[in-house]
Amino acid sequence: MHINSTERKWFIVSFAMAFAMMGILAAYAVNKNIHPPSNVETIDSTTLHLSEEFNEDNLGIKQMEDGSMRVTMVAARYGFFPHDLKVPVDTPITFRIASADVLHGVHTANANMTTMVVPGYISEVNTTFPKTGTFPMFCNEYCGLGHDYMWSRLNVVSKEEFAAHAATLATEGEE
Ligand code: CUA
């Protein structure tokens, strides 16, 4: 097979670029100790509503004994539940998210929480939000016709505001 010399030159250039990029990614990952989330914990996505952790009444935020928070969420076509989430700033938060149907992803714009949500698995992410504000959470894996409309609101509030909010929830629960 004859390969034209210009063609050969571009083969070399394009392969060199691909390998250089792979090299940069690998060096960056090793340097910064970045690795994919690897919480291999399975769940039956078709019966989430019957599971203890992911049934409708259990979704949302809970305070753990050590002062950290746990957020339980379900991703389903086409939304994240709860749809509007209030969390405290500067507090360790563990997100546990399960999909009720297909592959979704959570991307929290301008804040540090992003993960894929693979059906059959529980995605777990530990994070702390360093600044207050309202951040949109978008689905970043194409999941169907409503993908563009799949989002939630994350409100990161001061610890005082969160405590007041938590107190209201507790009172509401007692009534
Ligand atoms: Cu869910 Cu895209």
PDB file of C-alpha atoms and ligand atoms in Angstrom:
ATOM      1  CA  MET A   1       0.000   0.000   0.000  1.00  0.00           C
ATOM      2  CA  HIS A   2       1.357   3.345  -0.957  1.00  0.00           C
ATOM      3  CA  ILE A   3       1.103   6.149   1.582  1.00  0.00           C
ATOM      4  CA  ASN A   4       1.625   9.627   0.304  1.00  0.00           C
ATOM      5  CA  SER A   5       4.333  11.499   2.205  1.00  0.00           C
ATOM      6  CA  THR A   6       1.992  14.324   3.227  1.00  0.00           C
ATOM      7  CA  GLU A   7      -0.449  11.733   4.508  1.00  0.00           C
ATOM      8  CA  ARG A   8       2.306  10.007   6.437  1.00  0.00           C
ATOM      9  CA  LYS A   9       3.348  13.320   7.981  1.00  0.00           C
ATOM     10  CA  TRP A  10      -0.197  13.950   9.191  1.00  0.00           C
ATOM     11  CA  PHE A  11      -0.517  10.409  10.533  1.00  0.00           C
ATOM     12  CA  ILE A  12       2.547  11.052  12.650  1.00  0.00           C
ATOM     13  CA  VAL A  13       1.319  14.491  13.786  1.00  0.00           C
ATOM     14  CA  SER A  14      -2.145  13.245  14.757  1.00  0.00           C
ATOM     15  CA  PHE A  15      -0.841  10.184  16.612  1.00  0.00           C
ATOM     16  CA  ALA A  16       1.760  12.311  18.376  1.00  0.00           C
ATOM     17  CA  MET A  17      -1.004  14.723  19.482  1.00  0.00           C
ATOM     18  CA  ALA A  18      -3.186  11.887  20.781  1.00  0.00           C
ATOM     19  CA  PHE A  19      -0.304  10.353  22.742  1.00  0.00           C
ATOM     20  CA  ALA A  20       0.785  13.740  24.094  1.00  0.00           C
ATOM     21  CA  MET A  21      -2.746  14.365  25.384  1.00  0.00           C
ATOM     22  CA  MET A  22      -2.919  10.928  26.986  1.00  0.00           C
ATOM     23  CA  GLY A  23       0.450  11.589  28.589  1.00  0.00           C
ATOM     24  CA  ILE A  24      -0.701  14.953  29.968  1.00  0.00           C
ATOM     25  CA  LEU A  25      -3.887  13.386  31.393  1.00  0.00           C
ATOM     26  CA  ALA A  26      -1.953  10.561  33.034  1.00  0.00           C
ATOM     27  CA  ALA A  27       0.681  12.906  34.490  1.00  0.00           C
ATOM     28  CA  TYR A  28      -2.021  15.257  35.788  1.00  0.00           C
ATOM     29  CA  ALA A  29      -4.025  12.412  37.352  1.00  0.00           C
ATOM     30  CA  VAL A  30      -0.962  10.967  39.081  1.00  0.00           C
ATOM     31  CA  ASN A  31       0.272  14.379  40.256  1.00  0.00           C
ATOM     32  CA  LYS A  32      -3.045  15.557  41.670  1.00  0.00           C
ATOM     33  CA  ASN A  33      -4.108  12.110  42.847  1.00  0.00           C
ATOM     34  CA  ILE A  34      -7.304  12.240  40.780  1.00  0.00           C
ATOM     35  CA  HIS A  35      -9.170   9.001  40.273  1.00  0.00           C
ATOM     36  CA  PRO A  36     -12.660   8.072  39.128  1.00  0.00           C
ATOM     37  CA  PRO A  37     -15.272   7.643  41.873  1.00  0.00           C
ATOM     38  CA  SER A  38     -15.192   3.958  42.631  1.00  0.00           C
ATOM     39  CA  ASN A  39     -18.027   3.208  44.967  1.00  0.00           C
ATOM     40  CA  VAL A  40     -19.001  -0.259  43.820  1.00  0.00           C
ATOM     41  CA  GLU A  41     -22.230  -0.618  45.698  1.00  0.00           C
ATOM     42  CA  THR A  42     -25.126  -2.101  43.803  1.00  0.00           C
ATOM     43  CA  ILE A  43     -28.863  -1.557  44.061  1.00  0.00           C
ATOM     44  CA  ASP A  44     -31.881  -2.671  42.059  1.00  0.00           C
ATOM     45  CA  SER A  45     -32.872   0.458  40.131  1.00  0.00           C
ATOM     46  CA  THR A  46     -36.360  -0.836  39.358  1.00  0.00           C
ATOM     47  CA  THR A  47     -37.343  -1.069  43.032  1.00  0.00           C
ATOM     48  CA  LEU A  48     -35.743   2.103  44.446  1.00  0.00           C
ATOM     49  CA  HIS A  49     -39.131   3.235  45.781  1.00  0.00           C
ATOM     50  CA  LEU A  50     -39.264   0.049  47.891  1.00  0.00           C
ATOM     51  CA  SER A  51     -35.710   0.300  49.206  1.00  0.00           C
ATOM     52  CA  GLU A  52     -35.164   1.624  52.685  1.00  0.00           C
ATOM     53  CA  GLU A  53     -32.596   4.229  51.692  1.00  0.00           C
ATOM     54  CA  PHE A  54     -34.069   5.575  48.458  1.00  0.00           C
ATOM     55  CA  ASN A  55     -37.810   5.526  49.054  1.00  0.00           C
ATOM     56  CA  GLU A  56     -39.545   8.864  48.618  1.00  0.00           C
ATOM     57  CA  ASP A  57     -39.828   9.666  52.326  1.00  0.00           C
ATOM     58  CA  ASN A  58     -36.121   9.236  52.904  1.00  0.00           C
ATOM     59  CA  LEU A  59     -34.787  11.534  50.186  1.00  0.00           C
ATOM     60  CA  GLY A  60     -33.073  14.763  51.166  1.00  0.00           C
ATOM     61  CA  ILE A  61     -30.556  15.818  53.758  1.00  0.00           C
ATOM     62  CA  LYS A  62     -29.823  14.275  57.142  1.00  0.00           C
ATOM     63  CA  GLN A  63     -27.368  15.225  59.828  1.00  0.00           C
ATOM     64  CA  MET A  64     -25.052  12.412  60.899  1.00  0.00           C
ATOM     65  CA  GLU A  65     -23.788  11.906  64.443  1.00  0.00           C
ATOM     66  CA  ASP A  66     -20.327  13.251  63.624  1.00  0.00           C
ATOM     67  CA  GLY A  67     -21.812  16.560  62.390  1.00  0.00           C
ATOM     68  CA  SER A  68     -21.426  15.746  58.702  1.00  0.00           C
ATOM     69  CA  MET A  69     -24.405  15.662  56.359  1.00  0.00           C
ATOM     70  CA  ARG A  70     -25.763  12.963  54.134  1.00  0.00           C
ATOM     71  CA  VAL A  71     -27.826  13.764  51.059  1.00  0.00           C
ATOM     72  CA  THR A  72     -29.881  10.987  49.522  1.00  0.00           C
ATOM     73  CA  MET A  73     -31.044  11.668  45.960  1.00  0.00           C
ATOM     74  CA  VAL A  74     -32.740   9.868  43.126  1.00  0.00           C
ATOM     75  CA  ALA A  75     -32.047  10.720  39.498  1.00  0.00           C
ATOM     76  CA  ALA A  76     -34.896   9.759  37.211  1.00  0.00           C
ATOM     77  CA  ARG A  77     -36.186  10.915  33.856  1.00  0.00           C
ATOM     78  CA  TYR A  78     -36.402  13.891  34.011  1.00  0.00           C
ATOM     79  CA  GLY A  79     -35.323  15.330  37.310  1.00  0.00           C
ATOM     80  CA  PHE A  80     -33.286  14.990  40.460  1.00  0.00           C
ATOM     81  CA  PHE A  81     -35.244  14.415  43.647  1.00  0.00           C
ATOM     82  CA  PRO A  82     -35.394  16.404  45.840  1.00  0.00           C
ATOM     83  CA  HIS A  83     -35.685  19.131  43.251  1.00  0.00           C
ATOM     84  CA  ASP A  84     -34.617  21.928  45.555  1.00  0.00           C
ATOM     85  CA  LEU A  85     -31.920  21.173  48.070  1.00  0.00           C
ATOM     86  CA  LYS A  86     -30.599  23.268  50.942  1.00  0.00           C
ATOM     87  CA  VAL A  87     -27.170  22.414  52.362  1.00  0.00           C
ATOM     88  CA  PRO A  88     -24.817  24.166  54.822  1.00  0.00           C
ATOM     89  CA  VAL A  89     -21.554  25.777  53.693  1.00  0.00           C
ATOM     90  CA  ASP A  90     -18.133  24.457  54.883  1.00  0.00           C
ATOM     91  CA  THR A  91     -19.596  21.162  56.078  1.00  0.00           C
ATOM     92  CA  PRO A  92     -18.563  17.694  54.920  1.00  0.00           C
ATOM     93  CA  ILE A  93     -21.427  16.280  52.859  1.00  0.00           C
ATOM     94  CA  THR A  94     -21.785  12.776  51.491  1.00  0.00           C
ATOM     95  CA  PHE A  95     -24.040  12.531  48.471  1.00  0.00           C
ATOM     96  CA  ARG A  96     -25.612   9.153  47.761  1.00  0.00           C
ATOM     97  CA  ILE A  97     -27.428   9.099  44.448  1.00  0.00           C
ATOM     98  CA  ALA A  98     -29.207   6.307  42.611  1.00  0.00           C
ATOM     99  CA  SER A  99     -30.831   6.236  39.201  1.00  0.00           C
ATOM    100  CA  ALA A 100     -34.371   4.921  38.854  1.00  0.00           C
ATOM    101  CA  ASP A 101     -34.031   4.264  35.133  1.00  0.00           C
ATOM    102  CA  VAL A 102     -31.142   5.049  32.784  1.00  0.00           C
ATOM    103  CA  LEU A 103     -27.665   6.589  32.922  1.00  0.00           C
ATOM    104  CA  HIS A 104     -27.663  10.159  34.249  1.00  0.00           C
ATOM    105  CA  GLY A 105     -24.951  12.504  35.461  1.00  0.00           C
ATOM    106  CA  VAL A 106     -24.951  15.305  38.005  1.00  0.00           C
ATOM    107  CA  HIS A 107     -22.960  18.389  37.216  1.00  0.00           C
ATOM    108  CA  THR A 108     -23.149  21.187  39.761  1.00  0.00           C
ATOM    109  CA  ALA A 109     -22.105  24.301  37.892  1.00  0.00           C
ATOM    110  CA  ASN A 110     -19.480  26.425  39.670  1.00  0.00           C
ATOM    111  CA  ALA A 111     -19.471  24.128  42.711  1.00  0.00           C
ATOM    112  CA  ASN A 112     -17.588  20.969  43.503  1.00  0.00           C
ATOM    113  CA  MET A 113     -19.936  18.053  43.034  1.00  0.00           C
ATOM    114  CA  THR A 114     -20.055  16.087  39.826  1.00  0.00           C
ATOM    115  CA  THR A 115     -20.650  12.405  39.259  1.00  0.00           C
ATOM    116  CA  MET A 116     -22.150   9.893  36.898  1.00  0.00           C
ATOM    117  CA  VAL A 117     -25.243   8.068  38.104  1.00  0.00           C
ATOM    118  CA  VAL A 118     -25.180   4.572  36.659  1.00  0.00           C
ATOM    119  CA  PRO A 119     -28.324   2.461  36.991  1.00  0.00           C
ATOM    120  CA  GLY A 120     -27.719  -0.491  39.296  1.00  0.00           C
ATOM    121  CA  TYR A 121     -25.082   1.355  41.325  1.00  0.00           C
ATOM    122  CA  ILE A 122     -25.112   3.877  44.140  1.00  0.00           C
ATOM    123  CA  SER A 123     -22.937   6.899  43.355  1.00  0.00           C
ATOM    124  CA  GLU A 124     -21.255   8.236  46.459  1.00  0.00           C
ATOM    125  CA  VAL A 125     -19.407  11.563  46.522  1.00  0.00           C
ATOM    126  CA  ASN A 126     -17.836  13.274  49.527  1.00  0.00           C
ATOM    127  CA  THR A 127     -17.534  17.013  49.200  1.00  0.00           C
ATOM    128  CA  THR A 128     -17.608  20.323  51.025  1.00  0.00           C
ATOM    129  CA  PHE A 129     -19.009  23.492  49.496  1.00  0.00           C
ATOM    130  CA  PRO A 130     -16.709  26.431  50.294  1.00  0.00           C
ATOM    131  CA  LYS A 131     -19.047  29.259  49.242  1.00  0.00           C
ATOM    132  CA  THR A 132     -22.705  30.072  49.673  1.00  0.00           C
ATOM    133  CA  GLY A 133     -25.003  30.620  46.732  1.00  0.00           C
ATOM    134  CA  THR A 134     -27.510  28.970  44.474  1.00  0.00           C
ATOM    135  CA  PHE A 135     -26.076  26.494  42.006  1.00  0.00           C
ATOM    136  CA  PRO A 136     -27.869  24.636  39.252  1.00  0.00           C
ATOM    137  CA  MET A 137     -27.370  20.881  39.105  1.00  0.00           C
ATOM    138  CA  PHE A 138     -27.602  19.656  35.533  1.00  0.00           C
ATOM    139  CA  CYS A 139     -27.853  16.200  34.085  1.00  0.00           C
ATOM    140  CA  ASN A 140     -24.763  15.760  31.944  1.00  0.00           C
ATOM    141  CA  GLU A 141     -25.405  12.363  30.385  1.00  0.00           C
ATOM    142  CA  TYR A 142     -27.892  12.234  27.532  1.00  0.00           C
ATOM    143  CA  CYS A 143     -30.856  10.326  28.952  1.00  0.00           C
ATOM    144  CA  GLY A 144     -33.710  11.007  26.551  1.00  0.00           C
ATOM    145  CA  LEU A 145     -35.893  13.731  25.086  1.00  0.00           C
ATOM    146  CA  GLY A 146     -36.233  15.569  28.398  1.00  0.00           C
ATOM    147  CA  HIS A 147     -32.486  15.561  29.139  1.00  0.00           C
ATOM    148  CA  ASP A 148     -32.199  19.316  28.564  1.00  0.00           C
ATOM    149  CA  TYR A 149     -34.845  19.936  31.219  1.00  0.00           C
ATOM    150  CA  MET A 150     -33.342  17.657  33.847  1.00  0.00           C
ATOM    151  CA  TRP A 151     -31.952  19.800  36.615  1.00  0.00           C
ATOM    152  CA  SER A 152     -32.241  20.711  40.290  1.00  0.00           C
ATOM    153  CA  ARG A 153     -31.341  23.650  42.449  1.00  0.00           C
ATOM    154  CA  LEU A 154     -28.655  23.452  45.111  1.00  0.00           C
ATOM    155  CA  ASN A 155     -28.775  26.182  47.742  1.00  0.00           C
ATOM    156  CA  VAL A 156     -25.621  26.445  49.793  1.00  0.00           C
ATOM    157  CA  VAL A 157     -26.493  28.557  52.851  1.00  0.00           C
ATOM    158  CA  SER A 158     -24.689  29.720  55.981  1.00  0.00           C
ATOM    159  CA  LYS A 159     -24.571  27.283  58.905  1.00  0.00           C
ATOM    160  CA  GLU A 160     -26.926  29.566  60.892  1.00  0.00           C
ATOM    161  CA  GLU A 161     -29.468  29.661  58.085  1.00  0.00           C
ATOM    162  CA  PHE A 162     -29.242  25.910  57.681  1.00  0.00           C
ATOM    163  CA  ALA A 163     -29.757  25.351  61.421  1.00  0.00           C
ATOM    164  CA  ALA A 164     -32.887  27.550  61.315  1.00  0.00           C
ATOM    165  CA  HIS A 165     -34.106  25.636  58.257  1.00  0.00           C
ATOM    166  CA  ALA A 166     -33.429  22.277  59.938  1.00  0.00           C
ATOM    167  CA  ALA A 167     -35.356  23.414  63.009  1.00  0.00           C
ATOM    168  CA  THR A 168     -38.413  24.252  60.841  1.00  0.00           C
ATOM    169  CA  LEU A 169     -38.247  20.821  59.264  1.00  0.00           C
ATOM    170  CA  ALA A 170     -38.116  19.161  62.672  1.00  0.00           C
ATOM    171  CA  THR A 171     -41.133  21.142  63.899  1.00  0.00           C
ATOM    172  CA  GLU A 172     -43.077  20.338  60.747  1.00  0.00           C
ATOM    173  CA  GLY A 173     -42.280  16.679  61.288  1.00  0.00           C
ATOM    174  CA  GLU A 174     -43.691  16.724  64.817  1.00  0.00           C
ATOM    175  CA  GLU A 175     -47.073  18.155  63.876  1.00  0.00           C
TER     176      GLU A 175
HETATM  177 CU1  CUA B   1     -30.761  12.696  32.926  1.00  0.00          CU
HETATM  178 CU2  CUA B   1     -29.755  13.541  30.990  1.00  0.00          CU
END
